Amino acid sequence: MRIAFASGKGGAGKTTLAVNLAAVAAVRGIKTTYSDCDVEEPDGHIFLHPENLERTDVTVPVPVVDDDLCDGCGKCGEICNFNAIKVLAGRVVSFPELCHSCGGCTLVCPLGAISEIERKTGHIATGVSVVKSGKDAPGRLYYEVDECGGEKNTKETVGLERPGLAKLRFTMGTLDVGEPRSVPIIQDLLTMPDESNLFIIDSPPGTSCQMVESVRGADYVVLVAEATPFGLNDFKLAGEVVKMFGISCGVVLNRVMESEASATESSSRPAQDGIKEFCRENGFEVLAEIPAIRKIAEISSTGGLVAFEIPVMEQAIDAILDRLAEIIAG
Amino acid sequence: MKEIVVISGKGGTGKTSMVASFARLAGRVVCADCDVDAANLHIVTKPVIREKIEFIGGKVAVIDQASCTGCGRCHEVCRFSAVLEDGSVYDIDSMACEGCGVCAEFCPEKVITMEPETNGEWYVSDTDNGPLIHARLLPGSENSGKLVTEVRRAARRVAEEEGINTIIVDGSPGIGCPVIASVTGSDAVLAVTEPSLSAMHDVKRVIDLARHFEIKTLICVNKSDINEDITGQIREMAEKSGIPFAGTVRFDEDFTKAQICGKSISEFSDGTAASDVSGVWEFVRRELGLED
C-alpha cells in the first residue's frame, strides 16, 4: 500500500506526520518504507537517522553534438521546445540545464551527429532507520514488537519501561543545487523495487509537476492542512489535484488553535470549518485533528519524534494508522 | 530600482507574513507573489484586481482520432509515457505530456498537433501599499518557472511605470525551477529560516543556490526563541560564511493570530514579533541602500 503525504502549503506538518507515522508503523511491526520525495529540500533523515546509506546518482540524457558530422542545418534547434539546443552562426550550442531529455534532437538530426550523454542532476540514497521507543524515548507505546521489527503485531498494552527497537527502510532523493528538474529523481525513487507492506511517500509541497509525480501512483493520499487561511487556500489547491486523479483521500487538520470562545476573531475555527466543508463536498475523510502546541515545534526542531513524547500526537498517529489498516484490509 | 526576494528553502517559516509586513513598513512598493503553486500574499494584502492575463505556459499534444491510423510511432518516440496505448487506439495523457512535440514531428500521417495549454492566470492588482502582481497556477500544471518569470517581468514594468523604487518578491519554497526563476537577476535575497534542524538544513541549500547564481544573501531567523541553541548555530553559520545576519523574530502567538485575521503582523499588533520584524526590515533596507 502506497500512502502519499501531501500539502499545498509548505510547513503544514507533512514531514512531521510522515516520519512519525513511519516510526510508529515500524514499531507496530508493519514492514515499512519511508521515501522522501521532497527532493528539493529532503528533511526526513533529520528525524529518522538512516544508517548505511547507499547512494546512486540520478542522471538524465542530454545531447552532445559531433562538430565533425554536423553541417549546421538547424533541425535540432527547430524541434527543441525548451531552448536547450540552438544553432548560432552555423554551430550547434546546447544548454543542458534547460533540456527535458525528450530525445527529439537526436531523432531529427539527418546526419546522426547528435548523441546523448548522461548528466548528473542529483542522487538517491537508501538505508535503514532504527527507531527506538519505550525506555529510550520516554515511551508511551502500547504495541509489542520483536527486536528487529518483525511481522507480528499483537497490539497488546505493554509496560512503559519496555524498550523497543524497530527497523524501517529509508529512501530519499536529493536534487543538486542549481538544477531545476526534480521529477526524474522522484521517478527513480518511486520505481525502485520495494517489498514493504506500507510505503510512505513524503511529497514535495505545492501543486505542480513534482507534487503530481509523487502522488499519482499512490493508493491513498493524506493531505495535511494547517488550520489557517493560508492553510485553507493551499489545501483546496492540493485537494483539486487529488480529485483529478481520483485517489481516496484523508485529511489531517494541524495546528488547530482554539480560543476560549471559538467565535473570536483570532480562532482557527473559520479555516477549520472551511477545510471540513471541502472534505464533506469531496468525500475526503477527516483522519485526525492536532492542536497547536509549542512543545511539538520544540521537539521537532531538534529532530525528535513527537509520537513517542506527546500523547495527542501519539493518539493522532494511532488513529491514522488504524484507519489505514482498515483501508488496506478493504 | 531595487528588487529583494524573500525565500526560505523550507515552507511555513513565515515568509509571506514577513513580506506583507515589509510592504506595510516600506510605504509604497510593488509586491510580486512568486509562490505561484500556492500563492498566499493576496490573503493578507487584499488586492483589488486591475488586470487579469491568461497564462499559456506550454503546449500539449492532441491526436486527431478520426485520421489516426494507429501505427504507434508516437508511442515509440515519446519518452514521458504520455502516449497511452489501447489496442491500436492511441491517446495523449495530458498530465504526463511535456509538450516537447516529438510525437507530432514523427507522426507519419501528421495527425498530431501541439495545442497551446492554459496553465493559469496572473493579475495586476492594487493594495493599500501599492501594486501587487500575483498568479494562480492551475492545480497539477507545469511551467511554474515560466509563470514566475512573467510575474517578475510585470512587477518591473509596473514599478517603472509608477515610479516605485522597491520590489519585494515572495519566493517559492525549495531550490528547483520556480525558485531559480524567482531569484535570478535580483539585487538580494533574504532567507527566512526557523531554529530547527530541518529548516537549517533547507536554508543552507537555498543559500548555496543564491551563491550559485551569485546573488547577495541576507538571513533572518523567525520563531528564534523556540530553540535558542539552533538560532545561535544559524547566526554562527552566517557569520562564518560572510552572510549578513538581518536579525531574529521571537515566537509570538500574534503571528498566527494575525494570519488568521488575514492581516500582516505589523498591521495586527505592536508586540514583540511586530517590533522584531521592523528591525529586520530596517536592516534589509540599509543593506539594499534604500533611502528613506
mmCIF file of C-alpha atoms in Angstrom, chain A:
data_model
loop_
_atom_site.group_PDB
_atom_site.id
_atom_site.type_symbol
_atom_site.label_atom_id
_atom_site.label_comp_id
_atom_site.label_asym_id
_atom_site.label_seq_id
_atom_site.Cartn_x
_atom_site.Cartn_y
_atom_site.Cartn_z
ATOM 1 C CA MET A 1 0.000 0.000 0.000
ATOM 2 C CA ARG A 2 1.375 3.368 -1.080
ATOM 3 C CA ILE A 3 0.397 6.347 1.043
ATOM 4 C CA ALA A 4 1.425 9.820 -0.074
ATOM 5 C CA PHE A 5 1.591 12.635 2.478
ATOM 6 C CA ALA A 6 0.977 15.914 0.712
ATOM 7 C CA SER A 7 0.036 19.502 1.499
ATOM 8 C CA GLY A 8 -0.343 22.503 -0.740
ATOM 9 C CA LYS A 9 1.449 24.635 1.809
ATOM 10 C CA GLY A 10 4.990 24.086 2.933
ATOM 11 C CA GLY A 11 5.459 23.772 6.675
ATOM 12 C CA ALA A 12 1.976 22.345 7.243
ATOM 13 C CA GLY A 13 3.462 19.417 9.130
ATOM 14 C CA LYS A 14 3.686 16.864 6.341
ATOM 15 C CA THR A 15 7.168 15.578 7.123
ATOM 16 C CA THR A 16 6.451 15.540 10.864
ATOM 17 C CA LEU A 17 3.437 13.326 10.283
ATOM 18 C CA ALA A 18 5.086 11.140 7.677
ATOM 19 C CA VAL A 19 8.188 10.336 9.742
ATOM 20 C CA ASN A 20 6.217 9.777 12.939
ATOM 21 C CA LEU A 21 3.739 7.526 11.172
ATOM 22 C CA ALA A 22 6.591 5.570 9.598
ATOM 23 C CA ALA A 23 8.231 5.148 13.004
ATOM 24 C CA VAL A 24 5.051 4.072 14.756
ATOM 25 C CA ALA A 25 4.155 1.682 11.928
ATOM 26 C CA ALA A 26 7.598 0.079 12.163
ATOM 27 C CA VAL A 27 7.253 -0.255 15.924
ATOM 28 C CA ARG A 28 3.878 -1.896 15.419
ATOM 29 C CA GLY A 29 5.645 -4.481 13.319
ATOM 30 C CA ILE A 30 4.498 -3.344 9.895
ATOM 31 C CA LYS A 31 7.097 -3.732 7.186
ATOM 32 C CA THR A 32 7.531 -0.073 6.301
ATOM 33 C CA THR A 33 9.436 2.083 3.829
ATOM 34 C CA TYR A 34 9.704 5.841 4.176
ATOM 35 C CA SER A 35 10.535 7.599 0.916
ATOM 36 C CA ASP A 36 11.451 11.290 0.967
ATOM 37 C CA CYS A 37 10.288 12.671 -2.375
ATOM 38 C CA ASP A 38 10.696 16.317 -1.341
ATOM 39 C CA VAL A 39 13.947 16.190 -3.282
ATOM 40 C CA GLU A 40 14.485 19.946 -3.315
ATOM 41 C CA GLU A 41 14.586 20.010 0.480
ATOM 42 C CA PRO A 42 14.605 16.481 1.886
ATOM 43 C CA ASP A 43 14.333 16.532 5.687
ATOM 44 C CA GLY A 44 13.142 13.081 6.726
ATOM 45 C CA HIS A 45 16.680 11.922 7.523
ATOM 46 C CA ILE A 46 16.909 14.534 10.273
ATOM 47 C CA PHE A 47 14.215 12.630 12.180
ATOM 48 C CA LEU A 48 14.838 9.032 11.120
ATOM 49 C CA HIS A 49 18.663 8.957 11.203
ATOM 50 C CA PRO A 50 19.154 6.360 8.457
ATOM 51 C CA GLU A 51 22.250 4.188 8.657
ATOM 52 C CA ASN A 52 24.405 2.592 5.968
ATOM 53 C CA LEU A 53 23.120 4.881 3.252
ATOM 54 C CA GLU A 54 23.922 3.725 -0.240
ATOM 55 C CA ARG A 55 23.971 6.430 -2.860
ATOM 56 C CA THR A 56 23.137 6.149 -6.534
ATOM 57 C CA ASP A 57 23.461 9.065 -8.925
ATOM 58 C CA VAL A 58 20.423 10.194 -10.858
ATOM 59 C CA THR A 59 21.236 11.199 -14.395
ATOM 60 C CA VAL A 60 19.283 12.443 -17.372
ATOM 61 C CA PRO A 61 20.290 12.075 -21.022
ATOM 62 C CA VAL A 62 21.339 15.320 -22.710
ATOM 63 C CA PRO A 63 22.576 15.867 -26.262
ATOM 64 C CA VAL A 64 26.161 16.181 -27.423
ATOM 65 C CA VAL A 65 26.945 17.232 -30.944
ATOM 66 C CA ASP A 66 29.737 15.847 -33.067
ATOM 67 C CA ASP A 67 31.004 19.020 -34.780
ATOM 68 C CA ASP A 68 32.763 16.986 -37.469
ATOM 69 C CA LEU A 69 29.478 15.458 -38.624
ATOM 70 C CA CYS A 70 27.210 18.495 -38.103
ATOM 71 C CA ASP A 71 26.552 20.733 -41.096
ATOM 72 C CA GLY A 72 24.555 23.296 -39.107
ATOM 73 C CA CYS A 73 21.206 22.544 -40.781
ATOM 74 C CA GLY A 74 19.366 23.704 -37.661
ATOM 75 C CA LYS A 75 16.726 20.948 -37.475
ATOM 76 C CA CYS A 76 17.652 20.184 -33.845
ATOM 77 C CA GLY A 77 17.053 23.784 -32.836
ATOM 78 C CA GLU A 78 13.693 23.787 -34.590
ATOM 79 C CA ILE A 79 12.337 20.715 -32.803
ATOM 80 C CA CYS A 80 13.530 21.763 -29.339
ATOM 81 C CA ASN A 81 10.659 23.371 -27.469
ATOM 82 C CA PHE A 82 12.763 24.197 -24.435
ATOM 83 C CA ASN A 83 15.516 26.375 -25.974
ATOM 84 C CA ALA A 84 18.038 23.755 -24.939
ATOM 85 C CA ILE A 85 19.690 23.475 -28.325
ATOM 86 C CA LYS A 86 20.266 26.290 -30.780
ATOM 87 C CA VAL A 87 22.213 26.907 -33.933
ATOM 88 C CA LEU A 88 24.236 30.094 -33.703
ATOM 89 C CA ALA A 89 26.421 31.130 -36.658
ATOM 90 C CA GLY A 90 26.303 27.621 -38.090
ATOM 91 C CA ARG A 91 27.383 25.985 -34.845
ATOM 92 C CA VAL A 92 25.168 23.986 -32.507
ATOM 93 C CA VAL A 93 25.191 25.172 -28.910
ATOM 94 C CA SER A 94 23.391 23.226 -26.214
ATOM 95 C CA PHE A 95 22.130 24.346 -22.799
ATOM 96 C CA PRO A 96 21.934 21.092 -20.849
ATOM 97 C CA GLU A 97 20.196 22.561 -17.779
ATOM 98 C CA LEU A 98 17.208 23.522 -19.949
ATOM 99 C CA CYS A 99 16.963 20.098 -21.632
ATOM 100 C CA HIS A 100 13.907 17.963 -20.849
ATOM 101 C CA SER A 101 15.526 14.855 -22.357
ATOM 102 C CA CYS A 102 12.811 14.276 -24.944
ATOM 103 C CA GLY A 103 15.372 12.952 -27.433
ATOM 104 C CA GLY A 104 13.831 14.894 -30.318
ATOM 105 C CA CYS A 105 17.117 16.416 -31.468
ATOM 106 C CA THR A 106 18.850 13.045 -31.766
ATOM 107 C CA LEU A 107 15.931 11.595 -33.735
ATOM 108 C CA VAL A 108 15.586 14.550 -36.077
ATOM 109 C CA CYS A 109 19.267 15.024 -36.961
ATOM 110 C CA PRO A 110 19.654 13.825 -40.569
ATOM 111 C CA LEU A 111 23.392 13.209 -40.196
ATOM 112 C CA GLY A 112 23.366 11.313 -36.942
ATOM 113 C CA ALA A 113 25.598 13.983 -35.441
ATOM 114 C CA ILE A 114 23.779 14.126 -32.100
ATOM 115 C CA SER A 115 24.183 11.504 -29.427
ATOM 116 C CA GLU A 116 23.343 11.613 -25.732
ATOM 117 C CA ILE A 117 25.419 11.535 -22.601
ATOM 118 C CA GLU A 118 24.187 11.091 -19.048
ATOM 119 C CA ARG A 119 24.288 14.199 -16.916
ATOM 120 C CA LYS A 120 24.013 14.024 -13.112
ATOM 121 C CA THR A 121 21.208 16.089 -11.556
ATOM 122 C CA GLY A 122 21.103 14.579 -8.092
ATOM 123 C CA HIS A 123 21.161 11.295 -6.243
ATOM 124 C CA ILE A 124 19.021 8.862 -4.359
ATOM 125 C CA ALA A 125 20.056 7.108 -1.174
ATOM 126 C CA THR A 126 18.685 4.071 0.591
ATOM 127 C CA GLY A 127 19.375 2.853 4.082
ATOM 128 C CA VAL A 128 17.835 1.536 7.261
ATOM 129 C CA SER A 129 16.438 3.537 10.156
ATOM 130 C CA VAL A 130 16.353 2.096 13.627
ATOM 131 C CA VAL A 131 13.528 3.566 15.634
ATOM 132 C CA LYS A 132 13.705 3.478 19.403
ATOM 133 C CA SER A 133 10.650 3.542 21.527
ATOM 134 C CA GLY A 134 9.873 2.622 25.117
ATOM 135 C CA LYS A 135 12.653 3.142 27.606
ATOM 136 C CA ASP A 136 14.952 5.232 25.429
ATOM 137 C CA ALA A 137 12.323 7.586 24.187
ATOM 138 C CA PRO A 138 10.105 8.311 27.210
ATOM 139 C CA GLY A 139 7.869 5.624 25.858
ATOM 140 C CA ARG A 140 4.145 5.514 25.700
ATOM 141 C CA LEU A 141 3.959 2.820 23.087
ATOM 142 C CA TYR A 142 1.297 0.226 23.517
ATOM 143 C CA TYR A 143 2.393 -2.250 20.920
ATOM 144 C CA GLU A 144 4.671 -5.172 21.370
ATOM 145 C CA VAL A 145 7.443 -5.529 18.870
ATOM 146 C CA ASP A 146 10.183 -8.026 18.406
ATOM 147 C CA GLU A 147 13.724 -6.784 18.494
ATOM 148 C CA CYS A 148 14.142 -6.145 14.786
ATOM 149 C CA GLY A 149 10.698 -5.021 13.856
ATOM 150 C CA GLY A 150 9.371 -8.382 12.755
ATOM 151 C CA GLU A 151 5.947 -9.008 11.331
ATOM 152 C CA LYS A 152 3.955 -9.692 14.454
ATOM 153 C CA ASN A 153 1.540 -7.160 15.747
ATOM 154 C CA THR A 154 -0.004 -8.298 18.984
ATOM 155 C CA LYS A 155 -1.455 -4.908 19.783
ATOM 156 C CA GLU A 156 -1.203 -5.583 23.477
ATOM 157 C CA THR A 157 -0.579 -2.915 26.001
ATOM 158 C CA VAL A 158 2.929 -3.236 27.284
ATOM 159 C CA GLY A 159 4.675 -1.516 30.133
ATOM 160 C CA LEU A 160 6.013 1.964 29.615
ATOM 161 C CA GLU A 161 9.507 0.879 30.554
ATOM 162 C CA ARG A 162 9.852 -1.753 27.889
ATOM 163 C CA PRO A 163 12.484 -0.816 25.334
ATOM 164 C CA GLY A 164 11.543 -1.284 21.725
ATOM 165 C CA LEU A 165 13.605 -1.250 18.596
ATOM 166 C CA ALA A 166 12.209 -1.387 15.133
ATOM 167 C CA LYS A 167 13.677 -1.060 11.704
ATOM 168 C CA LEU A 168 12.303 0.548 8.633
ATOM 169 C CA ARG A 169 13.606 1.016 5.131
ATOM 170 C CA PHE A 170 14.601 4.586 4.376
ATOM 171 C CA THR A 171 14.925 6.137 0.928
ATOM 172 C CA MET A 172 15.461 9.716 -0.111
ATOM 173 C CA GLY A 173 16.228 11.781 -3.170
ATOM 174 C CA THR A 174 18.331 14.937 -3.347
ATOM 175 C CA LEU A 175 18.369 17.438 -6.191
ATOM 176 C CA ASP A 176 21.745 19.054 -6.876
ATOM 177 C CA VAL A 177 21.818 22.780 -6.115
ATOM 178 C CA GLY A 178 21.331 24.804 -9.297
ATOM 179 C CA GLU A 179 19.423 22.036 -11.100
ATOM 180 C CA PRO A 180 15.827 22.870 -11.961
ATOM 181 C CA ARG A 181 14.221 19.481 -12.594
ATOM 182 C CA SER A 182 13.184 17.310 -9.665
ATOM 183 C CA VAL A 183 10.777 14.973 -11.463
ATOM 184 C CA PRO A 184 13.385 12.466 -12.773
ATOM 185 C CA ILE A 185 14.670 11.948 -9.214
ATOM 186 C CA ILE A 186 11.160 11.352 -7.886
ATOM 187 C CA GLN A 187 10.535 8.869 -10.688
ATOM 188 C CA ASP A 188 13.701 6.963 -9.796
ATOM 189 C CA LEU A 189 12.700 6.891 -6.118
ATOM 190 C CA LEU A 190 9.214 5.602 -6.797
ATOM 191 C CA THR A 191 10.211 2.886 -9.248
ATOM 192 C CA MET A 192 12.801 1.206 -7.033
ATOM 193 C CA PRO A 193 11.955 -2.391 -6.146
ATOM 194 C CA ASP A 194 10.374 -2.464 -2.708
ATOM 195 C CA GLU A 195 8.932 -5.236 -0.590
ATOM 196 C CA SER A 196 7.321 -3.276 2.203
ATOM 197 C CA ASN A 197 3.657 -3.516 3.126
ATOM 198 C CA LEU A 198 3.419 0.177 3.845
ATOM 199 C CA PHE A 199 5.220 2.578 1.512
ATOM 200 C CA ILE A 200 5.119 6.135 2.805
ATOM 201 C CA ILE A 201 5.732 8.910 0.287
ATOM 202 C CA ASP A 202 6.720 12.299 1.706
ATOM 203 C CA SER A 203 5.677 14.587 -1.175
ATOM 204 C CA PRO A 204 7.062 17.979 -2.103
ATOM 205 C CA PRO A 205 4.846 20.961 -1.218
ATOM 206 C CA GLY A 206 2.815 22.786 -3.834
ATOM 207 C CA THR A 207 0.578 21.531 -6.600
ATOM 208 C CA SER A 208 2.771 21.478 -9.690
ATOM 209 C CA CYS A 209 4.655 18.775 -11.537
ATOM 210 C CA GLN A 210 6.828 17.411 -8.725
ATOM 211 C CA MET A 211 3.895 17.076 -6.313
ATOM 212 C CA VAL A 212 1.795 15.488 -9.066
ATOM 213 C CA GLU A 213 4.563 12.988 -9.817
ATOM 214 C CA SER A 214 4.777 11.904 -6.197
ATOM 215 C CA VAL A 215 1.040 11.370 -5.611
ATOM 216 C CA ARG A 216 -0.097 9.950 -8.944
ATOM 217 C CA GLY A 217 0.846 6.343 -8.200
ATOM 218 C CA ALA A 218 -0.390 6.379 -4.587
ATOM 219 C CA ASP A 219 -3.251 4.217 -3.325
ATOM 220 C CA TYR A 220 -4.211 6.793 -0.739
ATOM 221 C CA VAL A 221 -3.288 10.395 -0.068
ATOM 222 C CA VAL A 222 -3.123 12.004 3.349
ATOM 223 C CA LEU A 223 -3.412 15.772 2.988
ATOM 224 C CA VAL A 224 -2.030 17.718 5.914
ATOM 225 C CA ALA A 225 -3.837 21.023 6.278
ATOM 226 C CA GLU A 226 -2.847 23.838 8.586
ATOM 227 C CA ALA A 227 -5.936 25.406 10.137
ATOM 228 C CA THR A 228 -5.210 28.976 8.992
ATOM 229 C CA PRO A 229 -6.445 30.979 5.987
ATOM 230 C CA PHE A 230 -3.125 30.242 4.200
ATOM 231 C CA GLY A 231 -3.553 26.578 5.007
ATOM 232 C CA LEU A 232 -7.154 26.516 3.787
ATOM 233 C CA ASN A 233 -6.243 28.196 0.500
ATOM 234 C CA ASP A 234 -3.409 25.794 -0.263
ATOM 235 C CA PHE A 235 -5.262 22.732 0.998
ATOM 236 C CA LYS A 236 -8.003 23.342 -1.546
ATOM 237 C CA LEU A 237 -5.456 23.561 -4.360
ATOM 238 C CA ALA A 238 -3.842 20.283 -3.309
ATOM 239 C CA GLY A 239 -7.312 18.764 -2.905
ATOM 240 C CA GLU A 240 -8.106 19.631 -6.526
ATOM 241 C CA VAL A 241 -5.053 17.683 -7.694
ATOM 242 C CA VAL A 242 -6.013 14.640 -5.648
ATOM 243 C CA LYS A 243 -9.564 14.836 -7.026
ATOM 244 C CA MET A 244 -8.219 14.975 -10.566
ATOM 245 C CA PHE A 245 -6.519 11.621 -10.035
ATOM 246 C CA GLY A 246 -9.499 10.152 -8.227
ATOM 247 C CA ILE A 247 -7.343 8.837 -5.363
ATOM 248 C CA SER A 248 -9.005 8.217 -1.970
ATOM 249 C CA CYS A 249 -8.008 10.890 0.449
ATOM 250 C CA GLY A 250 -7.902 11.554 4.165
ATOM 251 C CA VAL A 251 -7.146 14.844 5.849
ATOM 252 C CA VAL A 252 -5.247 15.734 8.989
ATOM 253 C CA LEU A 253 -6.026 19.145 10.443
ATOM 254 C CA ASN A 254 -2.897 20.539 12.000
ATOM 255 C CA ARG A 255 -2.227 23.419 14.422
ATOM 256 C CA VAL A 256 -5.832 23.867 15.386
ATOM 257 C CA MET A 257 -5.928 26.922 17.615
ATOM 258 C CA GLU A 258 -8.892 27.208 19.917
ATOM 259 C CA SER A 259 -9.765 30.427 21.629
ATOM 260 C CA GLU A 260 -11.963 30.366 24.741
ATOM 261 C CA ALA A 261 -14.973 31.437 22.748
ATOM 262 C CA SER A 262 -14.451 29.885 19.355
ATOM 263 C CA ALA A 263 -16.155 32.806 17.690
ATOM 264 C CA THR A 264 -13.349 35.278 18.443
ATOM 265 C CA GLU A 265 -11.587 36.808 15.524
ATOM 266 C CA SER A 266 -8.303 35.018 16.042
ATOM 267 C CA SER A 267 -9.601 31.461 16.400
ATOM 268 C CA SER A 268 -8.764 28.985 13.651
ATOM 269 C CA ARG A 269 -12.424 27.963 13.527
ATOM 270 C CA PRO A 270 -13.314 29.535 10.140
ATOM 271 C CA ALA A 271 -10.332 27.958 8.352
ATOM 272 C CA GLN A 272 -11.035 24.674 10.093
ATOM 273 C CA ASP A 273 -14.683 24.800 9.060
ATOM 274 C CA GLY A 274 -13.659 25.596 5.501
ATOM 275 C CA ILE A 275 -11.369 22.567 5.394
ATOM 276 C CA LYS A 276 -14.089 20.307 6.783
ATOM 277 C CA GLU A 277 -16.625 21.628 4.321
ATOM 278 C CA PHE A 278 -14.277 20.877 1.410
ATOM 279 C CA CYS A 279 -13.831 17.362 2.828
ATOM 280 C CA ARG A 280 -17.594 16.795 3.024
ATOM 281 C CA GLU A 281 -18.167 18.049 -0.500
ATOM 282 C CA ASN A 282 -15.452 15.859 -1.950
ATOM 283 C CA GLY A 283 -15.731 12.703 0.101
ATOM 284 C CA PHE A 284 -12.408 13.174 1.914
ATOM 285 C CA GLU A 285 -12.392 11.805 5.444
ATOM 286 C CA VAL A 286 -11.013 13.758 8.376
ATOM 287 C CA LEU A 287 -8.494 11.405 9.976
ATOM 288 C CA ALA A 288 -7.308 13.484 12.913
ATOM 289 C CA GLU A 289 -7.114 16.950 14.417
ATOM 290 C CA ILE A 290 -3.910 18.090 16.063
ATOM 291 C CA PRO A 291 -3.869 21.162 18.307
ATOM 292 C CA ALA A 292 -1.274 23.927 18.071
ATOM 293 C CA ILE A 293 1.196 23.006 20.835
ATOM 294 C CA ARG A 294 4.504 24.813 21.165
ATOM 295 C CA LYS A 295 6.109 21.658 22.566
ATOM 296 C CA ILE A 296 5.548 19.875 19.241
ATOM 297 C CA ALA A 297 7.573 22.598 17.493
ATOM 298 C CA GLU A 298 10.274 22.392 20.148
ATOM 299 C CA ILE A 299 10.709 18.622 19.925
ATOM 300 C CA SER A 300 10.555 18.632 16.137
ATOM 301 C CA SER A 301 13.140 21.416 15.969
ATOM 302 C CA THR A 302 15.772 19.072 17.376
ATOM 303 C CA GLY A 303 14.826 16.188 15.107
ATOM 304 C CA GLY A 304 12.820 14.343 17.777
ATOM 305 C CA LEU A 305 9.888 12.045 17.061
ATOM 306 C CA VAL A 306 6.870 13.605 18.750
ATOM 307 C CA ALA A 307 4.753 10.449 18.529
ATOM 308 C CA PHE A 308 6.812 8.968 21.354
ATOM 309 C CA GLU A 309 6.634 12.017 23.574
ATOM 310 C CA ILE A 310 3.395 13.890 23.113
ATOM 311 C CA PRO A 311 0.202 11.980 23.889
ATOM 312 C CA VAL A 312 -2.061 13.881 21.473
ATOM 313 C CA MET A 313 0.366 13.240 18.641
ATOM 314 C CA GLU A 314 0.566 9.609 19.572
ATOM 315 C CA GLN A 315 -3.213 9.321 19.592
ATOM 316 C CA ALA A 316 -3.480 11.073 16.249
ATOM 317 C CA ILE A 317 -0.856 8.826 14.633
ATOM 318 C CA ASP A 318 -2.507 5.741 16.112
ATOM 319 C CA ALA A 319 -5.886 6.809 14.761
ATOM 320 C CA ILE A 320 -4.488 7.389 11.290
ATOM 321 C CA LEU A 321 -2.632 4.096 11.283
ATOM 322 C CA ASP A 322 -5.729 2.215 12.453
ATOM 323 C CA ARG A 323 -7.763 3.794 9.702
ATOM 324 C CA LEU A 324 -5.115 2.970 7.099
ATOM 325 C CA ALA A 325 -5.060 -0.624 8.333
ATOM 326 C CA GLU A 326 -8.829 -0.824 7.785
ATOM 327 C CA ILE A 327 -8.437 0.576 4.285
ATOM 328 C CA ILE A 328 -5.658 -1.908 3.498
ATOM 329 C CA ALA A 329 -7.816 -4.752 4.784
ATOM 330 C CA GLY A 330 -10.502 -3.462 2.444
#
